[in-house]
PDB file of C-alpha atoms (C1' of nucleotides) in Angstrom:
ATOM      1  CA  UNK A   1     -19.777 -31.562   4.310  1.00 82.00           C
ATOM      2  CA  UNK A   2     -19.179 -28.388   6.257  1.00 90.00           C
ATOM      3  CA  UNK A   3     -16.139 -26.744   7.774  1.00 94.00           C
ATOM      4  CA  UNK A   4     -15.221 -24.461  10.627  1.00 96.00           C
ATOM      5  CA  UNK A   5     -13.582 -21.157   9.714  1.00 96.00           C
ATOM      6  CA  UNK A   6     -10.216 -22.553  10.796  1.00 96.00           C
ATOM      7  CA  UNK A   7     -10.247 -25.636   8.618  1.00 95.00           C
ATOM      8  CA  UNK A   8     -11.823 -23.761   5.722  1.00 96.00           C
ATOM      9  CA  UNK A   9      -9.073 -21.167   5.898  1.00 96.00           C
ATOM     10  CA  UNK A  10      -6.423 -23.869   6.106  1.00 95.00           C
ATOM     11  CA  UNK A  11      -7.904 -25.722   3.142  1.00 95.00           C
ATOM     12  CA  UNK A  12      -7.565 -22.573   1.058  1.00 95.00           C
ATOM     13  CA  UNK A  13      -4.247 -21.460   2.452  1.00 94.00           C
ATOM     14  CA  UNK A  14      -5.298 -18.248   4.176  1.00 95.00           C
ATOM     15  CA  UNK A  15      -6.106 -17.256   7.769  1.00 95.00           C
ATOM     16  CA  UNK A  16      -9.497 -17.037   9.475  1.00 96.00           C
ATOM     17  CA  UNK A  17      -8.888 -13.301   9.821  1.00 96.00           C
ATOM     18  CA  UNK A  18      -8.647 -12.924   6.077  1.00 96.00           C
ATOM     19  CA  UNK A  19     -11.827 -14.916   5.587  1.00 97.00           C
ATOM     20  CA  UNK A  20     -13.688 -12.681   8.026  1.00 97.00           C
ATOM     21  CA  UNK A  21     -12.139  -9.670   6.315  1.00 97.00           C
ATOM     22  CA  UNK A  22     -13.510 -10.739   2.936  1.00 97.00           C
ATOM     23  CA  UNK A  23     -16.890 -11.268   4.519  1.00 96.00           C
ATOM     24  CA  UNK A  24     -16.797  -7.776   6.035  1.00 94.00           C
ATOM     25  CA  UNK A  25     -16.041  -6.348   2.588  1.00 95.00           C
ATOM     26  CA  UNK A  26     -19.006  -8.333   1.301  1.00 93.00           C
ATOM     27  CA  UNK A  27     -16.847 -10.243  -1.104  1.00 96.00           C
ATOM     28  CA  UNK A  28     -18.300 -13.332   0.503  1.00 96.00           C
ATOM     29  CA  UNK A  29     -21.913 -13.719   1.604  1.00 95.00           C
ATOM     30  CA  UNK A  30     -22.411 -14.384   5.323  1.00 95.00           C
ATOM     31  CA  UNK A  31     -21.939 -18.133   5.734  1.00 96.00           C
ATOM     32  CA  UNK A  32     -24.233 -20.295   7.849  1.00 95.00           C
ATOM     33  CA  UNK A  33     -23.823 -20.529  11.617  1.00 95.00           C
ATOM     34  CA  UNK A  34     -24.078 -23.482  13.932  1.00 93.00           C
ATOM     35  CA  UNK A  35     -26.021 -23.531  17.201  1.00 92.00           C
ATOM     36  CA  UNK A  36     -23.167 -21.757  19.000  1.00 92.00           C
ATOM     37  CA  UNK A  37     -23.055 -18.934  16.470  1.00 94.00           C
ATOM     38  CA  UNK A  38     -19.905 -20.116  14.737  1.00 95.00           C
ATOM     39  CA  UNK A  39     -19.430 -19.809  11.001  1.00 96.00           C
ATOM     40  CA  UNK A  40     -19.997 -22.955   8.976  1.00 96.00           C
ATOM     41  CA  UNK A  41     -18.648 -23.154   5.435  1.00 96.00           C
ATOM     42  CA  UNK A  42     -20.114 -25.364   2.742  1.00 95.00           C
ATOM     43  CA  UNK A  43     -18.248 -26.542  -0.341  1.00 94.00           C
ATOM     44  CA  UNK A  44     -20.045 -23.851  -2.318  1.00 93.00           C
ATOM     45  CA  UNK A  45     -18.654 -21.159  -0.018  1.00 95.00           C
ATOM     46  CA  UNK A  46     -15.165 -22.511  -0.395  1.00 96.00           C
ATOM     47  CA  UNK A  47     -15.544 -22.484  -4.174  1.00 93.00           C
ATOM     48  CA  UNK A  48     -16.272 -18.776  -4.011  1.00 94.00           C
ATOM     49  CA  UNK A  49     -13.167 -18.110  -1.953  1.00 96.00           C
ATOM     50  CA  UNK A  50     -11.068 -20.207  -4.309  1.00 94.00           C
ATOM     51  CA  UNK A  51     -12.450 -18.197  -7.213  1.00 91.00           C
ATOM     52  CA  UNK A  52     -11.430 -15.033  -5.382  1.00 95.00           C
ATOM     53  CA  UNK A  53      -7.899 -16.304  -4.762  1.00 94.00           C
ATOM     54  CA  UNK A  54      -7.502 -17.496  -8.338  1.00 88.00           C
ATOM     55  CA  UNK A  55      -8.553 -14.113  -9.655  1.00 89.00           C
ATOM     56  CA  UNK A  56      -6.111 -12.500  -7.264  1.00 90.00           C
ATOM     57  CA  UNK A  57      -3.357 -14.733  -8.600  1.00 83.00           C
ATOM     58  CA  UNK A  58      -4.215 -13.444 -12.076  1.00 79.00           C
ATOM     59  CA  UNK A  59      -3.501  -9.937 -10.845  1.00 81.00           C
ATOM     60  CA  UNK A  60      -7.004  -8.694 -10.109  1.00 87.00           C
ATOM     61  CA  UNK A  61      -7.535  -6.354  -7.161  1.00 92.00           C
ATOM     62  CA  UNK A  62     -10.257  -6.975  -4.608  1.00 96.00           C
ATOM     63  CA  UNK A  63     -12.249  -4.179  -6.262  1.00 93.00           C
ATOM     64  CA  UNK A  64     -11.969  -5.989  -9.612  1.00 90.00           C
ATOM     65  CA  UNK A  65     -12.885  -9.231  -7.954  1.00 93.00           C
ATOM     66  CA  UNK A  66     -16.007  -7.718  -6.488  1.00 93.00           C
ATOM     67  CA  UNK A  67     -17.166  -7.183 -10.098  1.00 87.00           C
ATOM     68  CA  UNK A  68     -16.048 -10.610 -11.186  1.00 85.00           C
ATOM     69  CA  UNK A  69     -17.927 -12.298  -8.374  1.00 88.00           C
ATOM     70  CA  UNK A  70     -21.078 -10.357  -9.175  1.00 83.00           C
ATOM     71  CA  UNK A  71     -20.799 -11.381 -12.818  1.00 78.00           C
ATOM     72  CA  UNK A  72     -20.171 -14.957 -11.823  1.00 75.00           C
ATOM     73  CA  UNK A  73     -23.411 -14.925  -9.870  1.00 70.00           C
ATOM     74  CA  UNK A  74     -25.422 -13.216 -12.580  1.00 64.00           C
ATOM     75  CA  UNK A  75     -27.784 -15.478 -14.547  1.00 50.00           C
ATOM     76  CA  UNK A  76     -26.643 -14.192 -17.960  1.00 56.00           C
ATOM     77  CA  UNK A  77     -22.982 -14.185 -16.859  1.00 53.00           C
ATOM     78  CA  UNK A  78     -22.483 -11.144 -19.051  1.00 59.00           C
ATOM     79  CA  UNK A  79     -19.379 -12.157 -20.860  1.00 68.00           C
ATOM     80  CA  UNK A  80     -18.577  -8.800 -22.388  1.00 76.00           C
ATOM     81  CA  UNK A  81     -17.982  -7.031 -19.110  1.00 78.00           C
ATOM     82  CA  UNK A  82     -15.692  -9.772 -17.924  1.00 78.00           C
ATOM     83  CA  UNK A  83     -13.816  -9.609 -21.199  1.00 83.00           C
ATOM     84  CA  UNK A  84     -13.340  -5.867 -20.845  1.00 85.00           C
ATOM     85  CA  UNK A  85     -12.132  -6.248 -17.289  1.00 84.00           C
ATOM     86  CA  UNK A  86      -9.647  -8.897 -18.391  1.00 85.00           C
ATOM     87  CA  UNK A  87      -8.475  -6.781 -21.293  1.00 88.00           C
ATOM     88  CA  UNK A  88      -7.824  -3.749 -19.134  1.00 88.00           C
ATOM     89  CA  UNK A  89      -5.960  -5.911 -16.666  1.00 86.00           C
ATOM     90  CA  UNK A  90      -3.854  -7.412 -19.439  1.00 88.00           C
ATOM     91  CA  UNK A  91      -2.958  -3.948 -20.731  1.00 89.00           C
ATOM     92  CA  UNK A  92      -1.919  -2.893 -17.249  1.00 85.00           C
ATOM     93  CA  UNK A  93       0.205  -6.023 -16.948  1.00 84.00           C
ATOM     94  CA  UNK A  94       1.900  -5.205 -20.247  1.00 88.00           C
ATOM     95  CA  UNK A  95       2.905  -1.786 -18.990  1.00 84.00           C
ATOM     96  CA  UNK A  96       4.095  -3.259 -15.718  1.00 82.00           C
ATOM     97  CA  UNK A  97       6.052  -5.949 -17.532  1.00 85.00           C
ATOM     98  CA  UNK A  98       7.872  -3.422 -19.675  1.00 85.00           C
ATOM     99  CA  UNK A  99       8.818  -1.390 -16.617  1.00 82.00           C
ATOM    100  CA  UNK A 100      10.016  -4.349 -14.632  1.00 83.00           C
ATOM    101  CA  UNK A 101      11.996  -5.623 -17.616  1.00 87.00           C
ATOM    102  CA  UNK A 102      13.659  -2.268 -18.059  1.00 83.00           C
ATOM    103  CA  UNK A 103      14.632  -2.028 -14.396  1.00 82.00           C
ATOM    104  CA  UNK A 104      15.935  -5.571 -14.455  1.00 86.00           C
ATOM    105  CA  UNK A 105      18.033  -5.015 -17.571  1.00 85.00           C
ATOM    106  CA  UNK A 106      19.513  -1.857 -16.132  1.00 81.00           C
ATOM    107  CA  UNK A 107      20.413  -3.496 -12.842  1.00 83.00           C
ATOM    108  CA  UNK A 108      21.939  -6.452 -14.663  1.00 85.00           C
ATOM    109  CA  UNK A 109      24.065  -4.101 -16.731  1.00 81.00           C
ATOM    110  CA  UNK A 110      25.195  -2.217 -13.635  1.00 79.00           C
ATOM    111  CA  UNK A 111      25.990  -5.399 -11.748  1.00 80.00           C
ATOM    112  CA  UNK A 112      28.163  -6.585 -14.627  1.00 82.00           C
ATOM    113  CA  UNK A 113      30.170  -3.375 -14.386  1.00 76.00           C
ATOM    114  CA  UNK A 114      30.487  -3.580 -10.658  1.00 66.00           C
ATOM    115  CA  UNK A 115      33.218  -5.715  -9.171  1.00 61.00           C
ATOM    116  CA  UNK A 116      32.252  -4.806  -5.616  1.00 55.00           C
ATOM    117  CA  UNK A 117      35.855  -4.222  -4.717  1.00 56.00           C
ATOM    118  CA  UNK A 118      36.935  -0.943  -6.313  1.00 54.00           C
ATOM    119  CA  UNK A 119      36.548   2.345  -4.554  1.00 53.00           C
ATOM    120  CA  UNK A 120      34.398   3.661  -7.355  1.00 57.00           C
ATOM    121  CA  UNK A 121      30.897   2.354  -7.828  1.00 67.00           C
ATOM    122  CA  UNK A 122      29.288   2.295 -11.263  1.00 64.00           C
ATOM    123  CA  UNK A 123      25.865   1.806  -9.715  1.00 62.00           C
ATOM    124  CA  UNK A 124      25.962   5.001  -7.711  1.00 64.00           C
ATOM    125  CA  UNK A 125      27.422   6.792 -10.699  1.00 64.00           C
ATOM    126  CA  UNK A 126      24.630   5.630 -12.944  1.00 65.00           C
ATOM    127  CA  UNK A 127      22.001   6.781 -10.497  1.00 63.00           C
ATOM    128  CA  UNK A 128      23.771  10.101 -10.169  1.00 60.00           C
ATOM    129  CA  UNK A 129      24.231  10.523 -13.874  1.00 58.00           C
ATOM    130  CA  UNK A 130      20.487  10.212 -14.434  1.00 51.00           C
TER     131      UNK A 130
ATOM    132  CA  UNK B   1      21.441  29.504  -8.404  1.00 83.00           C
ATOM    133  CA  UNK B   2      18.751  28.661  -5.889  1.00 91.00           C
ATOM    134  CA  UNK B   3      15.109  27.639  -6.139  1.00 95.00           C
ATOM    135  CA  UNK B   4      11.920  27.901  -4.149  1.00 97.00           C
ATOM    136  CA  UNK B   5      10.291  24.634  -3.137  1.00 97.00           C
ATOM    137  CA  UNK B   6       7.682  25.114  -5.854  1.00 97.00           C
ATOM    138  CA  UNK B   7      10.075  25.560  -8.739  1.00 96.00           C
ATOM    139  CA  UNK B   8      12.405  22.881  -7.403  1.00 97.00           C
ATOM    140  CA  UNK B   9       9.510  20.445  -7.232  1.00 97.00           C
ATOM    141  CA  UNK B  10       8.372  21.371 -10.712  1.00 95.00           C
ATOM    142  CA  UNK B  11      11.887  20.973 -12.091  1.00 95.00           C
ATOM    143  CA  UNK B  12      11.965  17.434 -10.765  1.00 95.00           C
ATOM    144  CA  UNK B  13       8.377  16.582 -11.571  1.00 95.00           C
ATOM    145  CA  UNK B  14       7.008  16.120  -8.074  1.00 96.00           C
ATOM    146  CA  UNK B  15       5.003  18.277  -5.664  1.00 96.00           C
ATOM    147  CA  UNK B  16       6.250  20.495  -2.826  1.00 97.00           C
ATOM    148  CA  UNK B  17       4.383  18.177  -0.450  1.00 97.00           C
ATOM    149  CA  UNK B  18       6.465  15.250  -1.611  1.00 97.00           C
ATOM    150  CA  UNK B  19       9.663  17.230  -1.201  1.00 97.00           C
ATOM    151  CA  UNK B  20       8.716  18.167   2.366  1.00 97.00           C
ATOM    152  CA  UNK B  21       7.736  14.545   2.945  1.00 97.00           C
ATOM    153  CA  UNK B  22      11.193  13.313   1.924  1.00 97.00           C
ATOM    154  CA  UNK B  23      12.736  15.907   4.186  1.00 97.00           C
ATOM    155  CA  UNK B  24      10.588  14.732   7.085  1.00 95.00           C
ATOM    156  CA  UNK B  25      11.757  11.164   6.471  1.00 95.00           C
ATOM    157  CA  UNK B  26      15.314  12.501   6.498  1.00 94.00           C
ATOM    158  CA  UNK B  27      15.925  11.305   2.997  1.00 96.00           C
ATOM    159  CA  UNK B  28      16.927  14.864   2.266  1.00 96.00           C
ATOM    160  CA  UNK B  29      18.910  17.103   4.610  1.00 95.00           C
ATOM    161  CA  UNK B  30      17.129  20.286   5.684  1.00 96.00           C
ATOM    162  CA  UNK B  31      17.737  22.783   2.880  1.00 97.00           C
ATOM    163  CA  UNK B  32      18.705  26.387   3.487  1.00 96.00           C
ATOM    164  CA  UNK B  33      16.133  29.029   4.346  1.00 96.00           C
ATOM    165  CA  UNK B  34      15.782  32.613   3.196  1.00 95.00           C
ATOM    166  CA  UNK B  35      15.105  35.560   5.515  1.00 94.00           C
ATOM    167  CA  UNK B  36      11.392  34.738   5.603  1.00 95.00           C
ATOM    168  CA  UNK B  37      12.010  31.132   6.609  1.00 96.00           C
ATOM    169  CA  UNK B  38      11.248  29.601   3.211  1.00 97.00           C
ATOM    170  CA  UNK B  39      13.161  26.666   1.890  1.00 97.00           C
ATOM    171  CA  UNK B  40      15.854  27.430  -0.654  1.00 97.00           C
ATOM    172  CA  UNK B  41      17.222  24.615  -2.822  1.00 97.00           C
ATOM    173  CA  UNK B  42      20.661  24.621  -4.376  1.00 96.00           C
ATOM    174  CA  UNK B  43      21.665  22.572  -7.405  1.00 95.00           C
ATOM    175  CA  UNK B  44      23.329  20.118  -5.043  1.00 94.00           C
ATOM    176  CA  UNK B  45      20.041  19.571  -3.219  1.00 96.00           C
ATOM    177  CA  UNK B  46      18.239  18.958  -6.490  1.00 96.00           C
ATOM    178  CA  UNK B  47      20.882  16.427  -7.478  1.00 94.00           C
ATOM    179  CA  UNK B  48      20.100  14.452  -4.355  1.00 94.00           C
ATOM    180  CA  UNK B  49      16.402  14.422  -5.126  1.00 96.00           C
ATOM    181  CA  UNK B  50      17.085  13.374  -8.707  1.00 95.00           C
ATOM    182  CA  UNK B  51      19.256  10.563  -7.393  1.00 91.00           C
ATOM    183  CA  UNK B  52      16.347   9.509  -5.184  1.00 95.00           C
ATOM    184  CA  UNK B  53      13.895   9.553  -8.075  1.00 94.00           C
ATOM    185  CA  UNK B  54      16.263   7.658 -10.351  1.00 88.00           C
ATOM    186  CA  UNK B  55      16.726   4.966  -7.758  1.00 88.00           C
ATOM    187  CA  UNK B  56      12.971   4.804  -7.344  1.00 90.00           C
ATOM    188  CA  UNK B  57      12.605   4.343 -11.092  1.00 84.00           C
ATOM    189  CA  UNK B  58      14.981   1.396 -10.807  1.00 79.00           C
ATOM    190  CA  UNK B  59      12.564  -0.198  -8.366  1.00 81.00           C
ATOM    191  CA  UNK B  60      14.162   0.714  -5.067  1.00 87.00           C
ATOM    192  CA  UNK B  61      11.921   1.487  -2.105  1.00 92.00           C
ATOM    193  CA  UNK B  62      12.428   4.567   0.028  1.00 96.00           C
ATOM    194  CA  UNK B  63      13.957   2.309   2.683  1.00 93.00           C
ATOM    195  CA  UNK B  64      16.471   1.008   0.117  1.00 90.00           C
ATOM    196  CA  UNK B  65      17.117   4.530  -1.040  1.00 93.00           C
ATOM    197  CA  UNK B  66      17.910   5.662   2.463  1.00 93.00           C
ATOM    198  CA  UNK B  67      20.813   3.169   2.372  1.00 87.00           C
ATOM    199  CA  UNK B  68      21.838   4.191  -1.106  1.00 85.00           C
ATOM    200  CA  UNK B  69      21.931   7.859  -0.173  1.00 88.00           C
ATOM    201  CA  UNK B  70      24.021   7.134   2.896  1.00 84.00           C
ATOM    202  CA  UNK B  71      26.452   5.133   0.785  1.00 78.00           C
ATOM    203  CA  UNK B  72      26.551   7.876  -1.795  1.00 75.00           C
ATOM    204  CA  UNK B  73      27.592  10.300   0.893  1.00 71.00           C
ATOM    205  CA  UNK B  74      30.150   7.993   2.454  1.00 64.00           C
ATOM    206  CA  UNK B  75      33.796   8.819   1.710  1.00 50.00           C
ATOM    207  CA  UNK B  76      34.716   5.265   0.750  1.00 57.00           C
ATOM    208  CA  UNK B  77      31.458   4.777  -1.166  1.00 54.00           C
ATOM    209  CA  UNK B  78      31.479   1.157  -0.062  1.00 59.00           C
ATOM    210  CA  UNK B  79      30.765  -0.531  -3.299  1.00 68.00           C
ATOM    211  CA  UNK B  80      30.055  -3.972  -1.935  1.00 76.00           C
ATOM    212  CA  UNK B  81      26.982  -2.980   0.024  1.00 78.00           C
ATOM    213  CA  UNK B  82      25.541  -1.187  -2.971  1.00 78.00           C
ATOM    214  CA  UNK B  83      26.225  -4.214  -5.103  1.00 83.00           C
ATOM    215  CA  UNK B  84      24.432  -6.489  -2.655  1.00 85.00           C
ATOM    216  CA  UNK B  85      21.465  -4.154  -2.516  1.00 84.00           C
ATOM    217  CA  UNK B  86      21.283  -4.093  -6.299  1.00 84.00           C
ATOM    218  CA  UNK B  87      21.605  -7.856  -6.517  1.00 88.00           C
ATOM    219  CA  UNK B  88      18.769  -8.456  -4.076  1.00 87.00           C
ATOM    220  CA  UNK B  89      16.628  -5.975  -5.950  1.00 85.00           C
ATOM    221  CA  UNK B  90      17.399  -7.690  -9.249  1.00 88.00           C
ATOM    222  CA  UNK B  91      16.446 -11.071  -7.830  1.00 88.00           C
ATOM    223  CA  UNK B  92      13.161  -9.632  -6.587  1.00 85.00           C
ATOM    224  CA  UNK B  93      12.515  -8.159 -10.007  1.00 84.00           C
ATOM    225  CA  UNK B  94      13.130 -11.539 -11.607  1.00 88.00           C
ATOM    226  CA  UNK B  95      10.506 -13.159  -9.424  1.00 84.00           C
ATOM    227  CA  UNK B  96       8.102 -10.325 -10.116  1.00 81.00           C
ATOM    228  CA  UNK B  97       8.767 -10.560 -13.843  1.00 85.00           C
ATOM    229  CA  UNK B  98       7.993 -14.245 -13.916  1.00 85.00           C
ATOM    230  CA  UNK B  99       4.734 -13.700 -12.071  1.00 82.00           C
ATOM    231  CA  UNK B 100       3.612 -10.837 -14.247  1.00 83.00           C
ATOM    232  CA  UNK B 101       4.520 -12.782 -17.379  1.00 87.00           C
ATOM    233  CA  UNK B 102       2.514 -15.753 -16.211  1.00 83.00           C
ATOM    234  CA  UNK B 103      -0.548 -13.685 -15.453  1.00 82.00           C
ATOM    235  CA  UNK B 104      -0.250 -11.912 -18.775  1.00 86.00           C
ATOM    236  CA  UNK B 105       0.045 -15.126 -20.735  1.00 85.00           C
ATOM    237  CA  UNK B 106      -2.941 -16.607 -18.975  1.00 81.00           C
ATOM    238  CA  UNK B 107      -5.106 -13.574 -19.601  1.00 83.00           C
ATOM    239  CA  UNK B 108      -4.061 -13.496 -23.246  1.00 85.00           C
ATOM    240  CA  UNK B 109      -5.016 -17.131 -23.615  1.00 81.00           C
ATOM    241  CA  UNK B 110      -8.395 -16.517 -21.994  1.00 79.00           C
ATOM    242  CA  UNK B 111      -9.079 -13.453 -24.092  1.00 80.00           C
ATOM    243  CA  UNK B 112      -8.402 -15.438 -27.254  1.00 82.00           C
ATOM    244  CA  UNK B 113     -11.015 -17.970 -26.186  1.00 76.00           C
ATOM    245  CA  UNK B 114     -13.542 -15.318 -25.281  1.00 66.00           C
ATOM    246  CA  UNK B 115     -15.673 -13.810 -28.019  1.00 61.00           C
ATOM    247  CA  UNK B 116     -17.514 -11.547 -25.590  1.00 55.00           C
ATOM    248  CA  UNK B 117     -20.835 -12.505 -27.134  1.00 56.00           C
ATOM    249  CA  UNK B 118     -21.691 -16.038 -26.057  1.00 54.00           C
ATOM    250  CA  UNK B 119     -23.617 -16.740 -22.917  1.00 53.00           C
ATOM    251  CA  UNK B 120     -20.779 -18.809 -21.529  1.00 56.00           C
ATOM    252  CA  UNK B 121     -17.574 -17.182 -20.420  1.00 66.00           C
ATOM    253  CA  UNK B 122     -14.269 -19.026 -20.591  1.00 64.00           C
ATOM    254  CA  UNK B 123     -12.670 -16.504 -18.281  1.00 61.00           C
ATOM    255  CA  UNK B 124     -15.067 -17.135 -15.446  1.00 63.00           C
ATOM    256  CA  UNK B 125     -14.809 -20.846 -16.079  1.00 63.00           C
ATOM    257  CA  UNK B 126     -11.056 -20.766 -15.883  1.00 64.00           C
ATOM    258  CA  UNK B 127     -11.135 -18.912 -12.614  1.00 63.00           C
ATOM    259  CA  UNK B 128     -13.698 -21.363 -11.297  1.00 59.00           C
ATOM    260  CA  UNK B 129     -11.827 -24.379 -12.546  1.00 57.00           C
ATOM    261  CA  UNK B 130      -8.745 -23.362 -10.564  1.00 51.00           C
TER     262      UNK B 130
ATOM    263  C1'  DC C   1      -1.646  48.993  -1.616  1.00 53.45           C
ATOM    264  C1'  DT C   2      -4.096  45.023  -2.464  1.00 53.45           C
ATOM    265  C1'  DC C   3      -5.131  40.522  -3.738  1.00 53.45           C
ATOM    266  C1'  DG C   4      -4.331  35.932  -4.923  1.00 53.45           C
ATOM    267  C1'  DA C   5      -0.752  32.535  -5.154  1.00 53.45           C
ATOM    268  C1'  DA C   6       2.847  30.341  -2.844  1.00 53.45           C
ATOM    269  C1'  DC C   7       4.807  29.253   1.300  1.00 53.45           C
ATOM    270  C1'  DC C   8       4.980  27.631   6.409  1.00 53.45           C
ATOM    271  C1'  DT C   9       3.660  24.024  10.323  1.00 53.45           C
ATOM    272  C1'  DG C  10       1.671  19.979  12.505  1.00 53.45           C
ATOM    273  C1'  DG C  11      -1.239  16.561  11.908  1.00 53.45           C
ATOM    274  C1'  DA C  12      -4.855  13.836   9.674  1.00 53.45           C
ATOM    275  C1'  DG C  13      -6.471  11.127   5.718  1.00 53.45           C
ATOM    276  C1'  DT C  14      -5.884   7.870   1.554  1.00 53.45           C
ATOM    277  C1'  DG C  15      -5.741   3.219  -0.633  1.00 53.45           C
ATOM    278  C1'  DC C  16      -4.597  -1.455  -0.581  1.00 53.45           C
ATOM    279  C1'  DA C  17      -4.822  -5.795   1.687  1.00 53.45           C
ATOM    280  C1'  DC C  18      -4.504  -7.430   5.425  1.00 53.45           C
ATOM    281  C1'  DT C  19      -3.140  -8.372  10.530  1.00 53.45           C
ATOM    282  C1'  DC C  20      -3.502  -7.921  15.292  1.00 53.45           C
ATOM    283  C1'  DC C  21      -5.756  -6.853  19.713  1.00 53.45           C
ATOM    284  C1'  DA C  22      -8.832  -7.067  23.807  1.00 53.45           C
ATOM    285  C1'  DT C  23     -12.425  -9.200  25.658  1.00 53.45           C
ATOM    286  C1'  DG C  24     -15.531 -12.746  25.948  1.00 53.45           C
ATOM    287  C1'  DT C  25     -17.823 -17.502  24.770  1.00 53.45           C
ATOM    288  C1'  DC C  26     -17.651 -22.314  23.772  1.00 53.45           C
ATOM    289  C1'  DA C  27     -15.944 -27.194  23.064  1.00 53.45           C
ATOM    290  C1'  DA C  28     -13.060 -31.151  23.573  1.00 53.45           C
ATOM    291  C1'  DG C  29      -9.103 -33.740  25.775  1.00 53.45           C
ATOM    292  C1'  DG C  30      -6.803 -35.388  30.003  1.00 53.45           C
TER     293       DG C  30
ATOM    294  C1'  DC D   1     -13.547 -30.254  36.343  1.00 53.45           C
ATOM    295  C1'  DC D   2     -10.052 -27.604  34.244  1.00 53.45           C
ATOM    296  C1'  DT D   3      -7.274 -25.998  30.887  1.00 53.45           C
ATOM    297  C1'  DT D   4      -6.268 -24.919  26.311  1.00 53.45           C
ATOM    298  C1'  DG D   5      -7.415 -23.738  21.959  1.00 53.45           C
ATOM    299  C1'  DA D   6     -10.657 -22.246  18.401  1.00 53.45           C
ATOM    300  C1'  DC D   7     -14.103 -19.135  17.739  1.00 53.45           C
ATOM    301  C1'  DA D   8     -16.857 -14.525  18.229  1.00 53.45           C
ATOM    302  C1'  DT D   9     -16.952  -9.129  18.010  1.00 53.45           C
ATOM    303  C1'  DG D  10     -15.553  -4.321  17.144  1.00 53.45           C
ATOM    304  C1'  DG D  11     -11.933  -1.633  16.425  1.00 53.45           C
ATOM    305  C1'  DA D  12      -7.057  -0.354  16.027  1.00 53.45           C
ATOM    306  C1'  DG D  13      -2.567  -0.956  13.794  1.00 53.45           C
ATOM    307  C1'  DT D  14       0.683  -2.005   9.702  1.00 53.45           C
ATOM    308  C1'  DG D  15       3.472  -0.611   5.636  1.00 53.45           C
ATOM    309  C1'  DC D  16       4.124   2.028   1.674  1.00 53.45           C
ATOM    310  C1'  DA D  17       4.240   6.446  -0.451  1.00 53.45           C
ATOM    311  C1'  DC D  18       2.161   9.973  -0.532  1.00 53.45           C
ATOM    312  C1'  DT D  19      -1.720  13.679  -0.301  1.00 53.45           C
ATOM    313  C1'  DC D  20      -4.567  16.886   1.841  1.00 53.45           C
ATOM    314  C1'  DC D  21      -6.116  20.167   5.422  1.00 53.45           C
ATOM    315  C1'  DA D  22      -6.446  24.147   8.602  1.00 53.45           C
ATOM    316  C1'  DG D  23      -4.736  28.201   9.942  1.00 53.45           C
ATOM    317  C1'  DG D  24      -1.331  31.480   9.479  1.00 53.45           C
ATOM    318  C1'  DT D  25       2.646  34.358   6.908  1.00 53.45           C
ATOM    319  C1'  DT D  26       4.793  36.234   2.772  1.00 53.45           C
ATOM    320  C1'  DC D  27       5.710  37.226  -2.109  1.00 53.45           C
ATOM    321  C1'  DG D  28       4.946  39.199  -6.566  1.00 53.45           C
ATOM    322  C1'  DA D  29       1.968  41.244 -10.148  1.00 53.45           C
ATOM    323  C1'  DG D  30      -0.981  45.003 -11.186  1.00 53.45           C
TER     324       DG D  30
END
DNA sequence: CTCGAACCTGGAGTGCACTCCATGTCAAGG
DNA sequence: CCTTGACATGGAGTGCACTCCAGGTTCGAG
């Protein structure tokens, strides 16, 4: 069963433009074409795109994903490289999480102080105070 | 006490380019100039930049900060608008936190499964499996 | 006095991940 | 048959926050 670029994109939840963009970046191999020169996607092609999107949802960049896809294709599926990639990504997420948490806590604290009615604003004061 | 753009930038921990960039975006008012036409920063100017950087550290974008700076300058310091800005930002951070947490948990789970030695890779399988 | 560092300006380039555009071809419904 | 919509291409534009460059002036140390 094959699909046009439009229905393939819809099935995955992206746009045809994005699909062509991934192809241009060589994240996806050129799909087949029909007699009229239009792209034809097989289930296998869709699986690759879904893999890409899943990895993206796990926080990997397209550059990371380029690696991941190559490893996925490789016959030995060199597990160690993937593991290292995942580990680095997890470390980065930890740092990000701490930062986001800190910002959130601070804003929560400031919002609790702030009635939104007074003429003085604890939020501005906090930012000013450093 | 006044500063050259270089020492002002250093004091804040940014580059002169960034300082000029903020000025171009009108996030900072044009500072004074000396006889030779070089920028001269007063303590007051530095305070504004520090405010900007603090707000940035709290997760505000430059567009947000433009608002914040205007409000800071305003005579009434309209607290309600600031509060709304902060609230929206906090909500966004909550969403972001949940996402980052989820990705982190998933990667941790996968890394626990993955020895990095076997020929099969749970991480790739997970991404494939959807 | 000289030399290198710091400064000035306007504008271009970066990185990420798309997104949109103009122009043209092709296919299916009414 | 005609229109409308999906598809094709190459290339430009978006948004964010810088960052760098060329070409010229000025400052401060020796």
